[in-house]
Coordinates of C-alpha atoms and ligand atoms in Angstrom, one line a residue:
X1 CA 126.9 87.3 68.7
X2 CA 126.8 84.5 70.8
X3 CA 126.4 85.4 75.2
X4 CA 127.3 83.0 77.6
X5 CA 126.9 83.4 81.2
X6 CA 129.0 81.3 83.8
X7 CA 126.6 80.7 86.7
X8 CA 127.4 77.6 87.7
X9 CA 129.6 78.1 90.6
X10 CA 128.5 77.6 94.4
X11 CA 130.6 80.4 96.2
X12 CA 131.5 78.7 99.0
X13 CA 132.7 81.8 100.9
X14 CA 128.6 83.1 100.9
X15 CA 128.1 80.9 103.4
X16 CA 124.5 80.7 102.5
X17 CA 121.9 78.2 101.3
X18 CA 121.1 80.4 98.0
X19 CA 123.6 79.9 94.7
X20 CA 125.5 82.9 94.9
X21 CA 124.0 84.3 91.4
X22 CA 120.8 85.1 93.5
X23 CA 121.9 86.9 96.2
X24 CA 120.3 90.1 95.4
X25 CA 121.9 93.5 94.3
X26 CA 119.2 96.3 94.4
X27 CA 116.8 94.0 95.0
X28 CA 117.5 92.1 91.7
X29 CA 119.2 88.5 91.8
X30 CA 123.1 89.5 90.6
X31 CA 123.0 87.4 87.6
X32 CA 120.3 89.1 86.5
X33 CA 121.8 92.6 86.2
X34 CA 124.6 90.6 84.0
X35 CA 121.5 89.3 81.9
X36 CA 119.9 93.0 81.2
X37 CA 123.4 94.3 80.5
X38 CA 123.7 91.2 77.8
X39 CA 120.2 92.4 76.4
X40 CA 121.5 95.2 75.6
X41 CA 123.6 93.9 73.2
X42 CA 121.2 92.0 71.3
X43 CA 122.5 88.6 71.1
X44 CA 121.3 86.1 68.7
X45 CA 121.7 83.7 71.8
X46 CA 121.9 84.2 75.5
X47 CA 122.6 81.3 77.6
X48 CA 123.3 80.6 81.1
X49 CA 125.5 77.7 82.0
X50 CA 124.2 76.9 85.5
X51 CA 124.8 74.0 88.3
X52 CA 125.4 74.9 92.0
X53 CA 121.3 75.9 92.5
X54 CA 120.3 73.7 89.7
X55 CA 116.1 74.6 89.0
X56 CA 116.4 77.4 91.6
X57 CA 118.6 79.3 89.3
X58 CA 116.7 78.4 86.6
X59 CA 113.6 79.3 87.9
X60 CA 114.4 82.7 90.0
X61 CA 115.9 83.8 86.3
X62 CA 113.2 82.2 84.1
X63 CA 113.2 84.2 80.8
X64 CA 111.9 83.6 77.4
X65 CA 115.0 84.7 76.0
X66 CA 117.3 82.4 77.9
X67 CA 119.1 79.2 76.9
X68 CA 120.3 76.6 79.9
X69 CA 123.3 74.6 79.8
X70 CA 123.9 72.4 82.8
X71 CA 127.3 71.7 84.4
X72 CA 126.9 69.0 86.6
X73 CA 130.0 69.4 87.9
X74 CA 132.0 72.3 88.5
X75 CA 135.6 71.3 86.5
X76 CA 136.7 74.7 85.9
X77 CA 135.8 78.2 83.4
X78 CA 136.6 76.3 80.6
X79 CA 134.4 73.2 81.3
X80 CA 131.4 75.4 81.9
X81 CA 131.8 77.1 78.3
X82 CA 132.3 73.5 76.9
X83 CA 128.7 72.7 78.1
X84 CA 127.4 75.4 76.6
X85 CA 128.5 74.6 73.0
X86 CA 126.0 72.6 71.4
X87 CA 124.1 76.1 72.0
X88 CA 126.4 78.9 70.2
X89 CA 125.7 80.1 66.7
X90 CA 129.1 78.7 65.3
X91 CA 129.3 81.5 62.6
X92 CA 128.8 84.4 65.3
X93 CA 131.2 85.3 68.3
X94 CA 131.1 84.6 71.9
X95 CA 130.9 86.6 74.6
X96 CA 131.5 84.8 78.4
X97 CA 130.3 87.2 80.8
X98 CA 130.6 85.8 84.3
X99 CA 127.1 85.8 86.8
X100 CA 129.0 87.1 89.8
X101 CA 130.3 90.4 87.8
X102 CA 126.8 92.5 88.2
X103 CA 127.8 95.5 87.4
X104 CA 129.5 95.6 84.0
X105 CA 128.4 98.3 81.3
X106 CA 126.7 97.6 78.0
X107 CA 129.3 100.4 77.1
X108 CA 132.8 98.4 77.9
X109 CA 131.2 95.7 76.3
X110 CA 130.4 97.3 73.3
X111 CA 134.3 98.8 73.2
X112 CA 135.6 95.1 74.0
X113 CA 133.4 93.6 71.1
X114 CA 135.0 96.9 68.8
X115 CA 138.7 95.7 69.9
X116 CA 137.8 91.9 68.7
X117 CA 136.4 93.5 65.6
X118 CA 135.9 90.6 62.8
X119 CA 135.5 87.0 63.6
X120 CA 138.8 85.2 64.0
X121 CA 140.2 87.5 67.2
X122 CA 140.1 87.0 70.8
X123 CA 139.7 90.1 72.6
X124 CA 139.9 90.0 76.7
X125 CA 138.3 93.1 78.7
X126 CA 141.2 93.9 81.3
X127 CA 141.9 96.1 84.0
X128 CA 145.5 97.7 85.8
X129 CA 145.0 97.1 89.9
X130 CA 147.1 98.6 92.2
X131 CA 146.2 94.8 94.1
X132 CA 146.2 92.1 91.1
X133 CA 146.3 89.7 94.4
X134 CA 143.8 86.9 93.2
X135 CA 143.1 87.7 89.5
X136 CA 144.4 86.2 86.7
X137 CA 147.5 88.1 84.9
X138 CA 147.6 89.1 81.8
X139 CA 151.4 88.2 80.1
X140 CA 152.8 90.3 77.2
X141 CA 155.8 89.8 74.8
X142 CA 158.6 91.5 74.7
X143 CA 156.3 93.9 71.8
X144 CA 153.7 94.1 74.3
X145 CA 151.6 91.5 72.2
X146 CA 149.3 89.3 74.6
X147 CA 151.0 86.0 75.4
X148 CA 149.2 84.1 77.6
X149 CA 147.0 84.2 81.1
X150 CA 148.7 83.3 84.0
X151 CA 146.3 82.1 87.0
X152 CA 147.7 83.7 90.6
X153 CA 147.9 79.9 91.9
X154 CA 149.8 79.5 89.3
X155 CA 152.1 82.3 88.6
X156 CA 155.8 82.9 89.2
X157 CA 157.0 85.9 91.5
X158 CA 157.7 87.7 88.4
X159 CA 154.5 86.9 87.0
X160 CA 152.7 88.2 90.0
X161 CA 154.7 91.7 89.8
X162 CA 152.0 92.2 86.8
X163 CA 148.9 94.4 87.3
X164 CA 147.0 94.2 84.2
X165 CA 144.5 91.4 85.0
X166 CA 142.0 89.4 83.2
X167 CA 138.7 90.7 84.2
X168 CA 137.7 86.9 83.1
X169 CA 135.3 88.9 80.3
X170 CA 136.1 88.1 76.9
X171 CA 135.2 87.4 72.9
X172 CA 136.1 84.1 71.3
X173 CA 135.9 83.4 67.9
X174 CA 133.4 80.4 67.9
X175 CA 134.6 78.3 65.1
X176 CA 137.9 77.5 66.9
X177 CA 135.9 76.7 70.5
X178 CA 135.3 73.1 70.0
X179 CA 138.8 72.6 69.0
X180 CA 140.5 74.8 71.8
X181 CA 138.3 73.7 74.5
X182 CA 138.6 69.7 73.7
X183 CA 142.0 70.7 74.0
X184 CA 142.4 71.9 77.4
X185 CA 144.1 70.2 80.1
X186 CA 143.4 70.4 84.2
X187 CA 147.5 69.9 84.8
X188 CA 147.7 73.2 87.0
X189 CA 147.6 74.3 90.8
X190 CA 143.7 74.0 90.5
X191 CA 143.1 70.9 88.8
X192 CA 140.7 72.8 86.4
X193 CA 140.2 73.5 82.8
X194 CA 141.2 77.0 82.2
X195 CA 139.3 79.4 80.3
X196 CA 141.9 81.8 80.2
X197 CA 144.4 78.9 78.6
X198 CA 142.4 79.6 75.5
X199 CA 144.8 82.6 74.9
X200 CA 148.2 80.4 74.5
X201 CA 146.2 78.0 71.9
X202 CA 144.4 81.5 70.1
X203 CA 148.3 82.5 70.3
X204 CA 150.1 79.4 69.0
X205 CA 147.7 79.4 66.4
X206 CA 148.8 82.6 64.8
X207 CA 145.3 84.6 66.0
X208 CA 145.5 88.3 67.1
X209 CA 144.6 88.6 71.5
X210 CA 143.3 92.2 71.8
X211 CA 142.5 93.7 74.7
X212 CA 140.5 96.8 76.0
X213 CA 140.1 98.5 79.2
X214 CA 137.6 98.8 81.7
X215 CA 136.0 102.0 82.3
X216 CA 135.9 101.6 85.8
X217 CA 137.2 99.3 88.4
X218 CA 133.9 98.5 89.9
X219 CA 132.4 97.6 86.8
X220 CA 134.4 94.1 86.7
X221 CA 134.5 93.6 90.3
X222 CA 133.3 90.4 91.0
X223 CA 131.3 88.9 94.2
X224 CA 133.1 86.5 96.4
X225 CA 131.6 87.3 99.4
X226 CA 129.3 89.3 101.5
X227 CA 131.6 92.1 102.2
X228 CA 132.1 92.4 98.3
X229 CA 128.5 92.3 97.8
X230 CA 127.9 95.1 100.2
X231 CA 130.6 97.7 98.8
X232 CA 129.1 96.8 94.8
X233 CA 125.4 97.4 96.5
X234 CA 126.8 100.8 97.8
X235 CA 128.5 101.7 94.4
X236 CA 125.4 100.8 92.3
X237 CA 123.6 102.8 95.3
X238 CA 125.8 106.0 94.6
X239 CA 125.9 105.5 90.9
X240 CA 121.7 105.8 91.3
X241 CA 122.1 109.1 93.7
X242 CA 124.1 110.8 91.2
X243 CA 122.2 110.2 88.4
X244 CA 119.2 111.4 90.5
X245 CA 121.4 114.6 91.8
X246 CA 122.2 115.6 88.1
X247 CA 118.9 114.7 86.8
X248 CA 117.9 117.8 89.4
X249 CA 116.4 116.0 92.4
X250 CA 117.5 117.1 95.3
X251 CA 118.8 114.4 98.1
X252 CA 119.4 115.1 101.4
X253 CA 122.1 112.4 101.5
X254 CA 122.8 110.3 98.6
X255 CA 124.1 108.1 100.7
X256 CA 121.2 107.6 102.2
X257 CA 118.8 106.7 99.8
X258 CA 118.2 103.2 98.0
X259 CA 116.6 102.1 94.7
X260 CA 115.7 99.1 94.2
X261 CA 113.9 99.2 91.2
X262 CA 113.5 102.6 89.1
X263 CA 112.8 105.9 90.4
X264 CA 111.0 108.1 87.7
X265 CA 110.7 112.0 88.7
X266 CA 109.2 115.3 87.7
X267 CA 111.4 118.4 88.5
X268 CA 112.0 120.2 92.2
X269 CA 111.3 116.8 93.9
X270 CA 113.0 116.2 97.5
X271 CA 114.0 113.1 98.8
X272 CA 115.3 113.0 102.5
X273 CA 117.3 110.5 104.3
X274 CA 116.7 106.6 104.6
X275 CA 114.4 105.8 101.9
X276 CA 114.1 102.9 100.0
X277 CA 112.3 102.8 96.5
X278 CA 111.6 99.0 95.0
X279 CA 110.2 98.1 91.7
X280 CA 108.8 101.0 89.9
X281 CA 107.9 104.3 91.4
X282 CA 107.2 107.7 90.1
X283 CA 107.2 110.7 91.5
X284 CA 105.3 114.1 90.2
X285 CA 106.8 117.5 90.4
X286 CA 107.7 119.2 93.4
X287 CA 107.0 116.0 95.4
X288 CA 109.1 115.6 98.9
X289 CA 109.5 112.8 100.6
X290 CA 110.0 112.5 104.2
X291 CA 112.7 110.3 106.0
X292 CA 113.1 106.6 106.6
X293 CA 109.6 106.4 104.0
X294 CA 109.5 102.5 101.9
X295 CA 108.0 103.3 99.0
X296 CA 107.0 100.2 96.5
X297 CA 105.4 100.2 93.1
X298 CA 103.6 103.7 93.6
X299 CA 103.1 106.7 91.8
X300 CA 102.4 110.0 93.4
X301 CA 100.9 113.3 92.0
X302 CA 102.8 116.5 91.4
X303 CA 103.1 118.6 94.7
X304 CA 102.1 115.9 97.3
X305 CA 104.1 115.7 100.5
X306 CA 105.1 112.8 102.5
X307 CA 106.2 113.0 105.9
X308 CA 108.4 110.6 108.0
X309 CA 107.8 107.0 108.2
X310 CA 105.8 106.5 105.3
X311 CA 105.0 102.8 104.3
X312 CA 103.1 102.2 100.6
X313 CA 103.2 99.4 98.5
X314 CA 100.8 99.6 95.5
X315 CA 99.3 102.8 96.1
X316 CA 98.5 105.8 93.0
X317 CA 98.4 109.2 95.2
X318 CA 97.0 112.0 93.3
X319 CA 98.2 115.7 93.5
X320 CA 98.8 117.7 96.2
X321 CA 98.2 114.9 98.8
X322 CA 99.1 115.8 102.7
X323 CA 100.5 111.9 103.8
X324 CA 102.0 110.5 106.8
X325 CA 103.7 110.5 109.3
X326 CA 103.3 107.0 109.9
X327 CA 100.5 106.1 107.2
X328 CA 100.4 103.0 105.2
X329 CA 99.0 102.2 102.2
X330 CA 98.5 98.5 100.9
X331 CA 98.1 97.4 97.4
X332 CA 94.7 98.9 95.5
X333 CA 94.8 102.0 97.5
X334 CA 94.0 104.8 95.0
X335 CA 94.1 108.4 96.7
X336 CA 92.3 111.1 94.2
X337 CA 93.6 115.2 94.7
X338 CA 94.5 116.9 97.9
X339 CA 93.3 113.5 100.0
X340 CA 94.8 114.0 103.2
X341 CA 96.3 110.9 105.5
X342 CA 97.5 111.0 108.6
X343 CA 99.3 109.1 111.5
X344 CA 98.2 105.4 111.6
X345 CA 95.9 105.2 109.1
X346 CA 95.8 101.7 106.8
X347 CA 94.2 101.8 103.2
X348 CA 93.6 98.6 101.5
X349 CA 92.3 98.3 98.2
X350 CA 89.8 101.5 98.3
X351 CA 89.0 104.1 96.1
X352 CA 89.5 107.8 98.5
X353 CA 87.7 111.1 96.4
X354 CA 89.4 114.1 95.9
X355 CA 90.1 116.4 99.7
X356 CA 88.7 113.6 101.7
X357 CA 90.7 113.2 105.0
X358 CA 91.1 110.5 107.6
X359 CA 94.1 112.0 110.0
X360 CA 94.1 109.6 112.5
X361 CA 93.9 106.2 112.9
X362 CA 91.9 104.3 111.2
X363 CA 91.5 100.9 109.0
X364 CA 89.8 101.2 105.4
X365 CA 89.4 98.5 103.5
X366 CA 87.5 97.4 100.3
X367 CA 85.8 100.8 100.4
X368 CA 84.8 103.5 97.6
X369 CA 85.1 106.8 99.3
X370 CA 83.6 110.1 97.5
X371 CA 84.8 113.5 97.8
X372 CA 85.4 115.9 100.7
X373 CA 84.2 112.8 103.3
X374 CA 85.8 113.3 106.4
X375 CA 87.0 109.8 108.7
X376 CA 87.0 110.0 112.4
X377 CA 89.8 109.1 114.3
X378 CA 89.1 105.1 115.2
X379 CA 86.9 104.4 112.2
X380 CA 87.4 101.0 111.1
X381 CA 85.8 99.2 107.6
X382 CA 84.9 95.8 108.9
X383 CA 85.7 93.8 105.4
X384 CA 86.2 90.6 106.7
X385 CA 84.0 88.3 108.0
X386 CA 86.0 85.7 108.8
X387 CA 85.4 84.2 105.2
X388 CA 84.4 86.8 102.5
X389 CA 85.5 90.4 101.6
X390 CA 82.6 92.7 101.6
X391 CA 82.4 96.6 100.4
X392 CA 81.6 99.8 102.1
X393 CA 80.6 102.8 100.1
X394 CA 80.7 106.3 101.6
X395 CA 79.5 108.7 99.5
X396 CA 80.5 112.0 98.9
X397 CA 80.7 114.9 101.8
X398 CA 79.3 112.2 104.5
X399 CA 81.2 112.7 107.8
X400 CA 82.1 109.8 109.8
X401 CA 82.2 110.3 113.8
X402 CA 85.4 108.9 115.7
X403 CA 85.6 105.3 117.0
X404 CA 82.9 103.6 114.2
X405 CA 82.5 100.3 113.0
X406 CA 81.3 100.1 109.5
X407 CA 80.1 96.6 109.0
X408 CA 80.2 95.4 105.5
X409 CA 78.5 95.3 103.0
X410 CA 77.0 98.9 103.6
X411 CA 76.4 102.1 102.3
X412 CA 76.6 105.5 103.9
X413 CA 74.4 108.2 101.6
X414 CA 75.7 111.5 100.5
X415 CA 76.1 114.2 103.2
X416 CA 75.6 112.0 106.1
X417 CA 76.3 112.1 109.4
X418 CA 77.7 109.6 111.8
X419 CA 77.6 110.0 115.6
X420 CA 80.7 109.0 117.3
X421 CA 81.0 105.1 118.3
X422 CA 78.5 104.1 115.7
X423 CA 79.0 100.2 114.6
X424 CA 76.9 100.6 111.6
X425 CA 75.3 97.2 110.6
X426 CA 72.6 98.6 107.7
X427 CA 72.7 101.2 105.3
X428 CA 73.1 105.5 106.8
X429 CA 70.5 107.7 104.6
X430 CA 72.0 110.5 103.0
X431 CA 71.8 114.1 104.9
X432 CA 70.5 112.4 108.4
X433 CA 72.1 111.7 111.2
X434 CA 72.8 108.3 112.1
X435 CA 74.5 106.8 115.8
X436 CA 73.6 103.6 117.3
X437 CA 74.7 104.2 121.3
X438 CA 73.6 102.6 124.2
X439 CA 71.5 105.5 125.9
X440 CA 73.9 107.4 128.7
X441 CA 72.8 107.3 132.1
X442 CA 73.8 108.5 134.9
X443 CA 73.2 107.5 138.5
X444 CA 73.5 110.3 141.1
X445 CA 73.1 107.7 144.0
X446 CA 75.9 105.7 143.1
X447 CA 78.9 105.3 145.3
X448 CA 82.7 105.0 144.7
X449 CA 84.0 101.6 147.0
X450 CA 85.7 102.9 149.8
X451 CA 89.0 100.7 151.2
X452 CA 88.4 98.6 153.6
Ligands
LIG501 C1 138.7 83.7 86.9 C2 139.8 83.7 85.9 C3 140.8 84.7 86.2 C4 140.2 86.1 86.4 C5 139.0 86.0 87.4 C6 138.3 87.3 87.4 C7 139.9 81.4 85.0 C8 140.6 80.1 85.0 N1 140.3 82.4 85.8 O1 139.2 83.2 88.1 O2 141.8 84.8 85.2 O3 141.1 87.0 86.8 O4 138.1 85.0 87.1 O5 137.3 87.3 88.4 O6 138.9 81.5 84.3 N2 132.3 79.0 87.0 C9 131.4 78.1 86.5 N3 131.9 76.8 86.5 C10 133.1 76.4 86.9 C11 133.9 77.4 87.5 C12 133.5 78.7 87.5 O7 130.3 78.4 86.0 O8 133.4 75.2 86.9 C13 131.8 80.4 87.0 C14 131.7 81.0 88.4 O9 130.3 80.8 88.9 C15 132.0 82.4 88.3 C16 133.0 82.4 87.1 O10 132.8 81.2 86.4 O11 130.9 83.2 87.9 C17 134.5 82.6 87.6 O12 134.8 81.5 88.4 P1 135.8 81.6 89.6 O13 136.0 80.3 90.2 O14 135.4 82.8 90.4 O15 137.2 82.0 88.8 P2 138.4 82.8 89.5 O16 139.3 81.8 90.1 O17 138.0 83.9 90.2
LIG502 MG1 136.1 84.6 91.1

């Protein structure tokens, strides 16, 4: 089988400066949930007929897999599959999938390819709306035998009466395309080469039109404009919090969480209200997460909790970790068993051993931390200066005073100590104490300034 993807269009009524194919759904551009729904199918060639966007679109979908036909000029459904013949397999089918439908099943398209069973048919993939206002109708015969498409521009009040609608999805039997489509004329309310026409020439010549339902409305809803793209974001949002809900995690509100990306869970895990999950995260068993946490790219151990306000991108947490509220964690952050982090607290790139804690404010950075080391509140890994990155090592059981600097490169030795305020510009000994202070004085003479 033969995939073609119509991409090429502007949509105008985005008002934006991206090609409406990349707006994003879920975080994904929305022709590129069309293109992993076509993988599915296994196509012997995928192509993309693109124009409004030009090398944007191509570029933001870039794919080894994927074939480009350009249409200069947008002249209608039927011109953009005309520019992407030279491509198709002439003995296979073709599918046209459109690049503003996003979320459309493997599994209608499977049942639309079984309806168009054998090569010479022309199947459409339809759908009854209680409002056919805009869509294309689908005319029968008196036997209920498919007839042609009429365009809503270009239909008659009777014609508009009909519900049944072409969801613009359909399989064409290849061999006839060059024929049909040199064929078509732009003599209608549009002044554009119809697609849909196709089904009066597949009729006249004595070829059987099938059609098969859509599963579900939302499935071949397309996206016109923003307030279209929000209500398909909120049903691919629901569709994910159900799945989640009868896979046994438990929401707080599913319609208050987002993934943007997949979720992958263990069993008991809790989820409360207002987070977002993007690109691939995994969560152990019994994990909860707190509310209003953004959680990217991170995997976290079986029994770990996460309070409110949680911000980690990058991150592997280990099990039963004690997080947040408020913590962050950057990319490289690698938390080993029961680590504890609290409010405030940035972790870039560093290694933390197994129950170490740092509860309170602080920045660590390009640092391998051993096990059970305890962070002041204040403690800060100077990394930077101003040019390079430079390490800090804290070894295991050390205990670092609130309010230090640790000035990299440096080393603080196993089981040491460091005195509060400490800017610590050469290696700490293990076991000793360590604190660089300006001596306190105090001066019983002294005098407050009295007002004048
Ligand atoms: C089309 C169908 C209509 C159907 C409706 C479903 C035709 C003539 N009409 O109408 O029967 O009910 O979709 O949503 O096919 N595109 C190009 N190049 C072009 C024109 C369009 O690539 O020159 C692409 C668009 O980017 C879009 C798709 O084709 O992804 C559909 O185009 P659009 O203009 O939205 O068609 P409709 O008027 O909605
Ligand atoms: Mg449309």
């Amino acid at each position: 089988m033969n995939i073609v993807i119509l991409a090429a269009g502007q949509g105008k009524r985005m008002y934006s400066s991206l090609p409406k194919v990349l707006h994003p759904l879920a975080g994904r551009p929305l022709a590129q949930h069309v293109i992993d729904a076509a993988r599915q199918l296994q196509p012997e060639s995928l192509i993309v007929v693109y124009g409004h966007g030009g090398e944007a679109v191509r570029s933001a979908l870039a794919a080894d897999d994927l074939l480009w036909a350009l249409q200069a000029e947008q002249l209608g459904t039927g011109h953009a599959l005309a520019q992407a013949l030279p491509l198709l397999a002439p003995a296979a089918q073709t599918l046209v999938l459109y690049g503003d439908v996003p979320l459309i099943a493997a599994a209608s398209l499977r049942r639309l390819l079984l309806a168009g069973e054998g090569q010479e048919g022309l199947a459409i993939l339809t759908v009854e709306l209680a409002d056919p206002g805009g869509y294309g109708r689908i005319v029968r015969d008196p036997m209920g035998k498919v007839a042609c498409i009429v365009e809503e521009k270009d239909a008659s009040a009777e014609e508009k009466g009909i519900r049944e609608v072409n969801t613009g999805i359909m399989v064409l039997p290849t061999a006839h395309l060059q024929t049909w489509l040199a064929a078509l004329k732009n003599d209608n309310a549009q002044g554009e080469y119809y697609l849909t026409d196709l089904v009066a020439l597949a009729v006249e010549a004595g070829l059987p039109v099938h059609t098969a339902a859509a599963a579900l409305e939302w499935e071949v809803q397309g996206v016109n404009d923003k307030l279209q793209l929000a209500q398909l974001e909120r049903q691919y949002q629901r569709n994910q919090a159900d799945a989640l809900l009868l896979a046994g995690v438990r929401l707080a509100d599913p319609a208050r969480v987002d993934v943007r990306g997949s979720l992958k869970h263990g069993r008991d895990v809790f989820i409360d209200v207002g987070c977002v999950f993007e690109g691939e995260v995994e969560l152990g068993d019994g994990v909860e997460i707190g509310p209003y946490c953004v959680l990217r790219n991170v995997r976290i151990g079986s029994g770990s909790r996460v309070a409110a306000y949680c911000h980690f991108d990058g991150a592997v947490i280990g099990p039963g970790g004690i997080l947040g509220p408020y913590a962050r964690l950057r990319p490289g952050a690698e938390l080993g068993p029961e680590v504890h982090i609290g409010n405030f607290v940035e972790i870039k790139k560093s290694t933390i051993g197994a129950q170490s804690k740092a509860n309170h404010l602080a920045y660590i950075g390009d640092a391998e931390i051993g096990q059970r080391v305890n962070i002041g509140a204040g403690t800060i890994t100077c990394n930077y200066d101003g040019v390079n990155k430079h390490k800090t090592i804290i070894e295991d059981d050390a205990f670092i005073g609130s309010d230090t600097q640790l000035v990299a490169p440096v080393t603080v030795g196993r089981g040491a100590t460091l005195g509060a305020g400490t800017t610590l510009t050469k290696n700490a000994p293990a076991e000793a104490l360590t604190v660089s202070r300006a001596k306190q004085l105090s001066l019983t003479s002294w005098e407050r300034p009295k007002k004048k």
